[in-house]
XYZ file of N, CA and C in Angstrom:
369
model
N -7.347 8.989 -0.279
C -6.652 7.794 -0.583
C -7.397 7.056 -1.729
N -6.589 6.617 -2.754
C -7.103 5.930 -3.928
C -6.667 4.566 -3.990
N -7.535 3.637 -4.248
C -7.198 2.229 -4.403
C -7.319 1.884 -5.841
N -6.331 1.088 -6.498
C -6.518 0.687 -7.808
C -6.260 -0.810 -7.834
N -6.929 -1.589 -8.754
C -6.669 -2.947 -8.771
C -5.275 -3.319 -9.172
N -4.784 -4.285 -8.700
C -3.368 -4.663 -9.006
C -3.381 -5.845 -9.946
N -2.461 -5.742 -11.014
C -2.441 -6.807 -12.066
C -1.624 -7.928 -11.616
N -0.790 -7.661 -10.407
C 0.124 -8.620 -10.062
C -0.507 -9.743 -9.236
N -1.414 -9.355 -8.405
C -2.037 -10.347 -7.468
C -3.516 -10.079 -7.427
N -4.234 -11.127 -7.612
C -5.696 -11.012 -7.572
C -6.116 -10.958 -6.103
N -6.990 -10.178 -5.853
C -7.555 -9.987 -4.501
C -6.692 -8.927 -3.683
N -5.906 -8.196 -4.432
C -5.095 -7.188 -3.677
C -5.251 -5.886 -4.382
N -4.910 -4.851 -3.652
C -5.044 -3.459 -4.223
C -3.869 -2.752 -3.923
N -3.393 -1.917 -4.820
C -2.204 -1.053 -4.504
C -2.705 0.370 -4.002
N -2.057 0.888 -2.933
C -2.421 1.940 -2.420
C -1.556 3.012 -2.925
N -2.105 4.159 -3.688
C -1.247 5.145 -4.318
C -0.941 6.057 -3.150
N 0.334 6.215 -2.951
C 0.856 7.025 -1.830
C 1.685 8.159 -2.348
N 2.134 9.105 -1.382
C 2.944 10.169 -1.748
C 4.310 9.661 -2.395
N 4.607 8.289 -2.135
C 5.723 7.686 -2.630
C 5.392 6.716 -3.715
N 4.818 7.206 -4.751
C 4.194 6.362 -5.843
C 5.153 5.501 -6.441
N 6.471 5.797 -6.419
C 7.469 4.798 -6.957
C 7.555 3.607 -6.018
N 6.931 3.637 -4.904
C 6.925 2.448 -3.916
C 5.532 2.223 -3.555
N 4.621 1.602 -4.409
C 3.337 1.432 -3.984
C 3.315 0.332 -2.981
N 2.302 0.446 -2.094
C 2.224 -0.501 -0.997
C 0.988 -1.371 -1.217
N 1.181 -2.752 -1.253
C 0.138 -3.696 -1.563
C -0.577 -3.958 -0.214
N -1.903 -3.775 -0.279
C -2.822 -4.061 0.825
C -3.585 -5.317 0.538
N -3.359 -6.393 1.347
C -4.071 -7.589 0.993
C -5.547 -7.445 1.319
N -6.397 -8.040 0.507
C -7.779 -8.119 0.813
C -8.206 -9.320 1.634
N -8.527 -9.161 2.905
C -8.829 -10.423 3.669
C -10.262 -10.839 3.405
N -10.459 -12.224 3.177
C -11.675 -12.696 2.801
C -12.741 -12.662 4.018
N -13.922 -12.593 3.743
C -14.923 -12.529 4.851
C -15.022 -14.022 5.380
N -15.717 -14.013 6.577
C -15.880 -15.252 7.216
C -16.779 -16.208 6.377
N -17.773 -15.640 5.757
C -18.778 -16.338 4.969
C -18.012 -16.971 3.791
N -17.082 -16.298 3.032
C -16.359 -16.816 2.067
C -15.318 -17.895 2.502
N -14.802 -17.760 3.662
C -13.942 -18.821 4.228
C -14.840 -19.984 4.457
N -16.042 -19.945 5.048
C -16.759 -21.046 5.347
C -17.194 -21.805 4.094
N -17.458 -20.947 2.985
C -17.873 -21.629 1.741
C -16.678 -22.354 1.077
N -15.482 -21.812 1.312
C -14.450 -22.496 0.749
C -14.130 -23.827 1.379
N -14.307 -23.793 2.769
C -13.908 -24.977 3.507
C -15.022 -26.065 3.506
N -16.262 -25.652 3.483
C -17.400 -26.536 3.553
C -17.375 -27.496 2.416
N -17.599 -28.788 2.556
C -17.641 -29.803 1.314
C -18.715 -29.404 0.362
N -18.543 -29.670 -0.871
C -19.503 -29.280 -1.917
C -20.645 -30.256 -1.976
N -20.320 -31.534 -1.788
C -21.306 -32.543 -1.998
C -22.237 -32.648 -0.660
N -23.399 -33.267 -0.869
C -24.399 -33.377 0.306
C -23.672 -34.389 1.159
N -23.440 -33.888 2.472
C -22.744 -34.804 3.431
C -23.655 -34.730 4.711
N -23.326 -35.579 5.627
C -23.960 -35.639 6.871
C -23.374 -34.544 7.715
N -24.020 -34.090 8.692
C -23.530 -32.937 9.577
C -22.203 -33.313 10.225
N -21.926 -34.580 10.611
C -20.653 -34.979 11.164
C -19.552 -34.800 10.169
N -19.773 -35.123 8.944
C -18.788 -34.999 7.871
C -18.471 -33.490 7.626
N -19.471 -32.671 7.681
C -19.263 -31.143 7.501
C -18.419 -30.634 8.534
N -18.828 -31.030 9.931
C -18.164 -30.514 11.107
C -16.638 -30.946 10.990
N -16.475 -32.245 10.577
C -15.117 -32.759 10.594
C -14.263 -32.070 9.451
N -14.829 -31.794 8.359
C -14.191 -31.056 7.253
C -13.884 -29.638 7.708
N -14.839 -28.991 8.502
C -14.611 -27.596 9.095
C -13.393 -27.611 9.969
N -13.330 -28.659 10.950
C -12.378 -28.644 11.904
C -10.936 -29.061 11.274
N -11.028 -29.692 10.140
C -9.805 -30.087 9.571
C -9.154 -28.901 8.722
N -10.028 -28.267 7.959
C -9.542 -27.244 6.953
C -9.509 -25.842 7.569
N -10.405 -25.500 8.612
C -10.480 -24.066 8.914
C -9.241 -23.551 9.555
N -8.584 -24.304 10.384
C -7.298 -23.693 11.080
C -6.283 -23.160 10.031
N -6.080 -23.922 8.859
C -5.045 -23.552 7.861
C -5.602 -22.224 7.184
N -6.855 -22.106 6.839
C -7.423 -20.939 6.288
C -7.381 -19.785 7.198
N -7.634 -20.031 8.432
C -7.620 -18.937 9.425
C -6.062 -18.314 9.661
N -5.130 -19.321 9.521
C -3.755 -19.037 9.729
C -3.311 -18.135 8.463
N -3.867 -18.479 7.317
C -3.472 -17.720 6.117
C -4.130 -16.307 6.245
N -5.407 -16.171 6.670
C -5.964 -14.859 6.758
C -5.242 -14.109 7.859
N -4.821 -14.745 8.927
C -4.185 -13.929 10.009
C -2.767 -13.373 9.519
N -2.112 -14.260 8.631
C -0.851 -13.812 8.007
C -1.118 -12.597 7.112
N -2.146 -12.697 6.380
C -2.565 -11.560 5.463
C -2.786 -10.260 6.260
N -3.478 -10.420 7.273
C -3.930 -9.333 8.162
C -2.598 -8.723 8.855
N -1.672 -9.578 9.263
C -0.428 -8.989 9.877
C 0.342 -8.337 8.768
N 0.423 -8.902 7.571
C 1.047 -8.161 6.427
C 0.406 -6.861 6.200
N -0.901 -6.755 6.288
C -1.650 -5.480 5.990
C -1.227 -4.488 7.185
N -1.136 -5.010 8.352
C -0.798 -4.064 9.443
C 0.633 -3.553 9.393
N 1.527 -4.442 8.889
C 2.954 -4.038 8.655
C 3.010 -3.084 7.509
N 2.223 -3.260 6.392
C 2.277 -2.394 5.339
C 1.665 -0.848 5.744
N 0.730 -0.937 6.591
C 0.053 0.283 7.087
C 1.119 1.102 7.877
N 1.700 0.390 8.790
C 2.745 0.943 9.652
C 3.928 1.584 8.834
N 4.307 0.868 7.792
C 5.376 1.260 6.963
C 5.047 2.555 6.204
N 3.764 2.424 5.634
C 3.224 3.663 4.964
C 3.229 4.842 5.810
N 2.529 4.689 6.968
C 2.476 5.847 7.965
C 3.828 6.494 8.276
N 4.756 5.561 8.499
C 6.132 6.051 9.045
C 6.848 6.677 7.851
N 6.681 6.191 6.726
C 7.265 6.781 5.388
C 6.663 8.128 5.172
N 5.402 8.291 5.225
C 4.595 9.473 5.106
C 5.049 10.497 6.185
N 5.091 9.978 7.457
C 5.479 10.974 8.459
C 6.881 11.479 8.306
N 7.883 10.578 7.832
C 9.322 11.171 7.698
C 9.298 12.051 6.444
N 8.562 11.776 5.491
C 8.525 12.724 4.366
C 7.993 14.077 4.741
N 6.952 14.096 5.529
C 6.370 15.322 6.032
C 7.308 16.133 6.964
N 8.184 15.286 7.724
C 9.100 15.976 8.607
C 10.171 16.633 7.789
N 10.662 16.025 6.748
C 11.705 16.444 5.843
C 11.114 17.748 5.133
N 9.978 17.629 4.594
C 9.308 18.812 3.877
C 9.196 20.011 4.885
N 8.773 19.679 6.159
C 8.716 20.795 7.093
C 9.987 21.486 7.310
N 11.133 20.703 7.513
C 12.454 21.177 7.770
C 13.011 21.996 6.517
N 12.600 21.558 5.389
C 13.004 22.405 4.134
C 12.225 23.655 4.080
N 10.866 23.642 4.440
C 10.212 24.843 4.477
C 10.655 25.794 5.486
N 10.920 25.296 6.710
C 11.515 26.148 7.765
C 12.881 26.817 7.362
N 13.699 25.996 6.660
C 14.920 26.502 6.199
C 14.843 27.677 5.106
N 13.792 27.330 4.189
C 13.520 28.417 3.206
C 12.959 29.759 3.828
N 12.167 29.543 4.844
C 11.577 30.730 5.431
C 12.578 31.573 6.257
N 13.618 30.866 6.651
C 14.665 31.585 7.395
C 15.657 32.309 6.531
N 15.787 31.835 5.264
C 16.840 32.408 4.302
C 16.444 33.844 3.846
N 17.492 34.489 3.681
C 17.288 35.878 3.055
C 16.786 35.802 1.660
N 16.117 36.881 1.055
C 15.486 36.820 -0.223
C 16.545 36.503 -1.313
N 17.742 37.056 -1.230
C 18.773 36.710 -2.279
C 19.042 35.236 -2.311
N 19.235 34.690 -1.112
C 19.460 33.139 -1.052
C 18.400 32.348 -1.609
N 17.126 32.740 -1.302
C 15.984 31.958 -1.809
C 16.029 32.126 -3.356
N 16.222 33.290 -3.888
C 16.237 33.297 -5.444
C 17.409 32.529 -5.978
N 18.557 32.572 -5.439
C 19.577 31.688 -5.914
C 19.208 30.182 -5.735
N 18.615 29.831 -4.633
C 18.127 28.481 -4.401
C 17.151 28.044 -5.448
N 16.185 28.811 -5.754
C 15.121 28.558 -6.768
C 15.706 28.511 -8.164
N 16.691 29.358 -8.434
C 17.384 29.275 -9.860
C 18.081 28.028 -9.899
N 18.774 27.634 -8.888
C 19.605 26.396 -8.919
C 18.668 25.148 -9.050
N 17.460 25.126 -8.593
C 16.549 24.050 -8.754
C 15.920 23.967 -10.162
N 16.017 25.132 -10.936
C 15.308 25.081 -12.274
C 16.144 24.187 -13.276
N 15.380 23.515 -13.992
C 16.072 22.616 -15.024
C 15.882 23.253 -16.395
N 16.967 23.555 -17.207
C 16.772 24.193 -18.427
C 15.992 23.153 -19.450
N 15.055 23.680 -20.124
C 14.275 22.986 -21.165
C 14.644 23.410 -22.489
N 14.912 22.535 -23.449
C 15.199 23.019 -24.777
C 13.915 22.602 -25.627
N 13.888 23.315 -26.826
C 12.821 23.132 -27.764
C 13.215 21.845 -28.578
N 12.353 20.754 -28.504
C 12.766 19.557 -29.346
C 12.668 19.911 -30.790
N 11.825 20.787 -31.220
C 11.621 21.087 -32.765
C 12.775 21.925 -33.271
N 13.527 22.578 -32.357
C 14.492 23.502 -32.874
C 15.729 22.783 -33.486
N 16.304 23.409 -34.536
C 17.448 22.733 -35.085
C 18.653 22.777 -34.144
N 19.523 21.719 -34.117
C 20.596 21.712 -33.203
C 21.839 22.329 -33.805
């Protein structure tokens, strides 16, 4: 599995999948330490003020992280189901090809070929 940085959203990664025309965005959940640093007041404050700020701001941050984690779980389920359906379809196609006689397989392969022309040749 390959992760590449996304130019669309900072802190997210695109998961390159067998369905590369439909990349799945996996959110990067911040660590607890980073959450606490974001919530904690920057100025020197008393312990009561720090605790009050944590109690005030931390639930909203935790809700946001929980939403991102649920989205990541949904994206993971979506990716696994798409990949599973793709593998089932490929397996059915392979079984169908194995059951075909040689002449039919040859005709099927020829029908799948795309004619290529020389772009430098005169028309």
